[in-house]
XYZ file of C-alpha atoms in Angstrom:
310
model
C 0.000 0.000 0.000
C 3.096 2.262 -0.016
C 2.341 3.059 3.607
C 5.267 5.095 4.916
C 6.388 6.488 8.239
C 6.405 4.913 11.680
C 4.191 2.016 12.642
C 1.233 3.700 14.407
C 0.809 2.872 18.076
C -2.968 2.939 17.552
C -2.693 -0.584 16.154
C -2.365 -1.678 19.755
C -5.980 -0.652 20.376
C -7.311 -3.447 18.140
C -7.034 -6.014 20.896
C -9.030 -8.663 19.034
C -6.646 -8.638 16.056
C -5.407 -12.110 15.068
C -3.658 -11.576 11.711
C -1.611 -8.514 10.747
C 0.043 -8.269 7.312
C 2.158 -5.136 6.875
C 4.769 -6.470 4.472
C 6.076 -4.639 1.396
C 5.414 -1.105 2.603
C 7.784 1.714 3.508
C 7.353 1.603 7.259
C 10.201 3.031 9.304
C 11.169 3.648 12.900
C 11.089 1.254 15.834
C 8.430 -1.344 16.541
C 5.990 0.423 18.912
C 5.508 -1.121 22.343
C 1.760 -0.838 21.732
C 2.011 -4.115 19.829
C 2.236 -5.782 23.238
C -1.522 -5.258 23.575
C -2.306 -7.587 20.672
C -2.801 -10.598 22.902
C -4.811 -12.537 20.303
C -2.225 -12.121 17.566
C -1.477 -15.341 15.684
C 0.370 -14.030 12.630
C 2.536 -10.924 12.206
C 4.528 -10.034 9.117
C 6.616 -6.876 8.669
C 8.879 -8.111 5.885
C 10.251 -5.778 3.207
C 10.076 -2.603 5.271
C 12.594 -0.114 6.598
C 12.157 -0.450 10.355
C 15.851 0.310 11.068
C 15.491 -0.465 14.710
C 15.521 -3.410 17.033
C 12.781 -5.816 17.935
C 10.604 -5.111 20.938
C 12.834 -4.594 23.949
C 10.766 -6.791 26.209
C 8.230 -9.517 25.765
C 4.647 -8.260 25.327
C 2.603 -8.313 28.523
C 0.386 -11.082 27.164
C 3.518 -12.961 26.035
C 2.095 -13.307 22.498
C 1.129 -16.771 23.651
C -1.039 -17.401 20.574
C 1.530 -16.269 17.997
C 2.134 -18.968 15.384
C 3.980 -17.103 12.611
C 6.424 -14.190 12.790
C 7.899 -12.914 9.514
C 10.464 -10.092 9.726
C 12.370 -10.887 6.522
C 14.308 -7.903 5.088
C 12.781 -5.440 7.525
C 16.141 -3.668 8.110
C 16.151 -4.658 11.769
C 19.243 -3.861 13.844
C 20.410 -4.765 17.333
C 20.350 -8.209 18.907
C 17.887 -11.037 18.996
C 15.960 -10.436 22.235
C 16.207 -13.074 24.940
C 12.414 -13.305 25.119
C 12.236 -14.767 21.606
C 12.758 -18.183 23.203
C 9.535 -17.791 25.165
C 7.359 -17.862 22.027
C 6.821 -21.565 22.479
C 3.729 -21.732 20.233
C 5.591 -20.316 17.232
C 5.833 -22.666 14.249
C 7.302 -20.240 11.672
C 10.072 -17.688 12.332
C 11.884 -15.771 9.593
C 14.215 -12.923 10.633
C 16.589 -13.333 7.694
C 18.276 -10.602 5.650
C 18.506 -8.027 8.421
C 21.435 -6.497 10.315
C 21.120 -8.344 13.597
C 24.289 -8.794 15.653
C 25.328 -10.742 18.740
C 24.676 -14.317 19.710
C 21.698 -16.571 19.174
C 19.894 -16.670 22.542
C 20.310 -19.957 24.372
C 16.575 -20.044 25.094
C 15.705 -20.567 21.433
C 16.060 -24.272 22.151
C 12.749 -24.005 24.015
C 10.865 -23.260 20.792
C 9.930 -26.872 20.189
C 6.906 -26.084 18.015
C 9.072 -24.451 15.352
C 9.064 -26.183 11.986
C 10.644 -23.283 10.024
C 13.589 -21.196 11.278
C 15.533 -18.773 9.078
C 18.164 -16.487 10.628
C 20.338 -16.250 7.525
C 22.004 -13.122 6.113
C 22.594 -11.338 9.404
C 25.731 -10.671 11.465
C 25.212 -13.213 14.210
C 28.344 -14.433 16.000
C 29.441 -17.098 18.453
C 28.574 -20.762 18.692
C 25.216 -22.409 18.155
C 23.278 -23.080 21.356
C 23.146 -26.816 21.946
C 19.431 -26.535 22.660
C 18.708 -26.237 18.936
C 18.944 -30.027 18.916
C 15.742 -30.079 21.002
C 13.692 -28.435 18.244
C 12.535 -31.795 16.901
C 9.775 -30.361 14.677
C 12.199 -28.370 12.509
C 11.976 -29.205 8.826
C 13.699 -26.019 7.575
C 16.822 -24.569 9.226
C 18.859 -21.814 7.563
C 21.669 -20.116 9.503
C 23.821 -19.295 6.488
C 25.681 -16.045 5.774
C 26.431 -15.061 9.348
C 29.652 -15.115 11.385
C 28.909 -18.154 13.528
C 31.910 -20.064 14.877
C 33.109 -23.199 16.679
C 31.899 -26.769 16.210
C 28.549 -27.812 14.816
C 26.615 -29.270 17.784
C 26.133 -33.031 17.473
C 22.611 -32.559 18.817
C 21.529 -31.311 15.389
C 21.634 -34.937 14.305
C 18.414 -35.498 16.290
C 16.409 -33.247 13.937
C 14.927 -36.135 12.002
C 12.323 -33.949 10.256
C 14.894 -31.696 8.609
C 14.580 -31.498 4.835
C 16.486 -28.192 4.385
C 19.712 -27.579 6.359
C 22.051 -24.677 5.561
C 25.113 -23.530 7.510
C 27.007 -22.104 4.530
C 29.145 -18.962 4.635
C 29.997 -18.950 8.336
C 33.144 -19.661 10.344
C 32.314 -23.139 11.619
C 35.243 -25.480 12.200
C 35.894 -29.003 13.361
C 35.201 -32.509 12.078
C 31.788 -33.796 10.996
C 31.328 -37.555 11.288
C 28.475 -39.871 10.410
C 27.111 -39.448 13.947
C 25.872 -35.950 13.097
C 23.893 -37.212 10.104
C 22.662 -40.545 11.457
C 19.194 -39.209 12.271
C 18.725 -36.847 9.314
C 16.706 -39.345 7.324
C 14.565 -36.768 5.480
C 17.357 -34.422 4.399
C 17.095 -33.164 0.809
C 19.054 -29.883 0.822
C 22.433 -29.576 2.586
C 24.738 -26.547 2.452
C 28.015 -26.597 4.411
C 30.045 -24.529 1.957
C 32.612 -21.868 2.814
C 33.350 -23.031 6.340
C 36.441 -24.708 7.817
C 34.818 -28.108 8.172
C 36.293 -31.568 7.653
C 33.880 -34.290 6.491
C 35.242 -37.550 7.826
C 33.224 -40.568 6.663
C 34.379 -44.152 6.250
C 34.501 -45.693 2.777
C 31.589 -48.011 3.554
C 29.272 -45.374 5.082
C 25.774 -45.411 3.621
C 24.046 -42.093 4.397
C 20.422 -42.259 5.587
C 19.381 -39.382 3.306
C 19.086 -38.799 -0.431
C 19.987 -35.242 -1.431
C 18.604 -33.220 -4.303
C 21.117 -30.416 -3.567
C 24.512 -30.635 -1.874
C 26.835 -27.634 -1.431
C 30.235 -28.411 0.084
C 32.534 -25.831 -1.526
C 35.754 -25.229 0.457
C 35.046 -27.994 2.976
C 37.696 -30.703 3.401
C 36.310 -33.886 1.808
C 39.588 -35.490 0.687
C 42.010 -36.815 -0.084
C 40.001 -39.791 -1.390
C 36.929 -39.154 -3.497
C 33.901 -39.271 -1.119
C 32.450 -42.741 -1.677
C 29.170 -41.869 0.079
C 28.164 -39.717 -2.895
C 27.411 -42.845 -4.896
C 24.161 -43.155 -2.916
C 22.943 -39.666 -3.937
C 21.312 -40.801 -7.151
C 18.627 -38.103 -7.173
C 20.977 -35.147 -6.877
C 20.301 -32.150 -9.131
C 22.861 -29.607 -7.911
C 26.258 -30.574 -6.496
C 29.198 -28.375 -5.478
C 32.352 -30.116 -4.277
C 34.741 -27.406 -5.451
C 37.990 -26.744 -3.562
C 37.459 -29.695 -1.239
C 41.030 -31.116 -1.228
C 40.188 -34.238 -3.211
C 43.246 -35.866 -4.782
C 41.970 -38.964 -6.530
C 40.767 -40.477 -9.777
C 37.176 -39.525 -10.510
C 35.262 -42.846 -10.314
C 33.152 -43.960 -13.284
C 30.086 -44.467 -11.072
C 29.993 -40.718 -10.423
C 28.588 -39.978 -13.880
C 25.752 -42.431 -13.305
C 24.866 -40.803 -9.976
C 24.714 -37.287 -11.494
C 23.029 -38.301 -14.743
C 20.003 -36.111 -13.956
C 21.929 -33.157 -12.542
C 21.524 -29.615 -13.847
C 24.537 -28.053 -12.080
C 27.941 -29.580 -11.220
C 31.009 -27.874 -9.744
C 34.087 -30.074 -9.276
C 36.623 -27.311 -9.771
C 39.836 -26.566 -7.829
C 40.640 -30.117 -6.773
C 43.259 -32.607 -7.957
C 40.903 -34.930 -9.770
C 42.446 -37.078 -12.475
C 41.446 -39.627 -15.104
C 39.448 -39.244 -18.266
C 35.822 -38.428 -19.005
C 33.551 -41.099 -20.538
C 33.510 -41.043 -24.338
C 29.742 -40.719 -24.297
C 28.759 -38.608 -21.307
C 24.979 -38.677 -20.807
C 23.942 -35.581 -18.858
C 20.561 -34.803 -20.348
C 19.605 -31.974 -18.001
C 22.968 -30.319 -17.401
C 23.040 -26.516 -17.647
C 26.226 -25.597 -15.794
C 29.373 -27.652 -15.236
C 32.768 -26.583 -13.890
C 35.653 -29.067 -14.097
C 38.418 -26.454 -14.128
C 41.703 -26.555 -12.161
C 41.978 -30.329 -12.049
C 44.211 -32.864 -13.821
C 41.847 -34.549 -16.236
C 43.275 -36.147 -19.360
C 41.936 -37.263 -22.714
C 39.273 -35.788 -24.954
C 36.175 -33.818 -24.086
C 33.100 -35.907 -25.001
C 31.592 -34.652 -28.254
C 28.021 -34.776 -26.955
C 28.892 -32.287 -24.185
C 29.671 -29.672 -26.814
C 26.218 -30.106 -28.334
C 24.335 -30.312 -25.013
C 22.106 -27.430 -23.740
C 24.819 -26.058 -21.434
C 24.656 -22.446 -20.320
C 28.129 -22.540 -18.801
C 30.991 -25.035 -19.215
């Protein structure tokens, strides 16, 4: 509605209000404390605004006990995540991504066990992940990418058996990830660990419990042997294993596994061997094999395939 200016405190007088959509306006200023009067509120969205302030400094008097969805995507929020956020135990959907939030993720967020969707990506959050996140067993979507989070990835995340989307990319995580972390992630379809300082240490005979459609591992340490567990990812569409310290011959089974892929990035490794004479990648659009040690001829049918980038 191109509604501009501060959010009017008069909204707090509509005490029976249950759903409040204010997204895609030009609202500015801080969130008025009058919102604490909306005790029946179940859904609040302020995404795509210009709030340029923090979230409410203290929990509303009625504790927003009925709130189910809170969407603050790209609202230009600043400051820290308030401690009271962990008290919204009825919340099932929380998106505070693409803001300018700083500081740590409150430990109490582990109490939000009704959450199925959590997106805190594209902020400036720091520190380690609270171990309590492993208690959020209803989570199916978890995106913490593009922050400045550090330390090890808590093993408790392996208990999130409902996860289908899991992204930690573009942070400062470190340490070794073993099969124990992934043992319970049986529904995982999207996994992004790229641009961290992580070592993926799996045995040659490990059979992962998940089947990915997208896997992003750029700049992780997956070598020196080619990761044998990838042979079970037969439904993968997008795969990035660039700059992952692999020094090995590319196995022939790999091309069978990725036969339906649309995007492949194997660049900046020490992969060797030749490519199959007849490489069947019917859906491929982008493929990067650069900065490796491949030998032999480029398959003729790749030149005539519908590639956008090679």
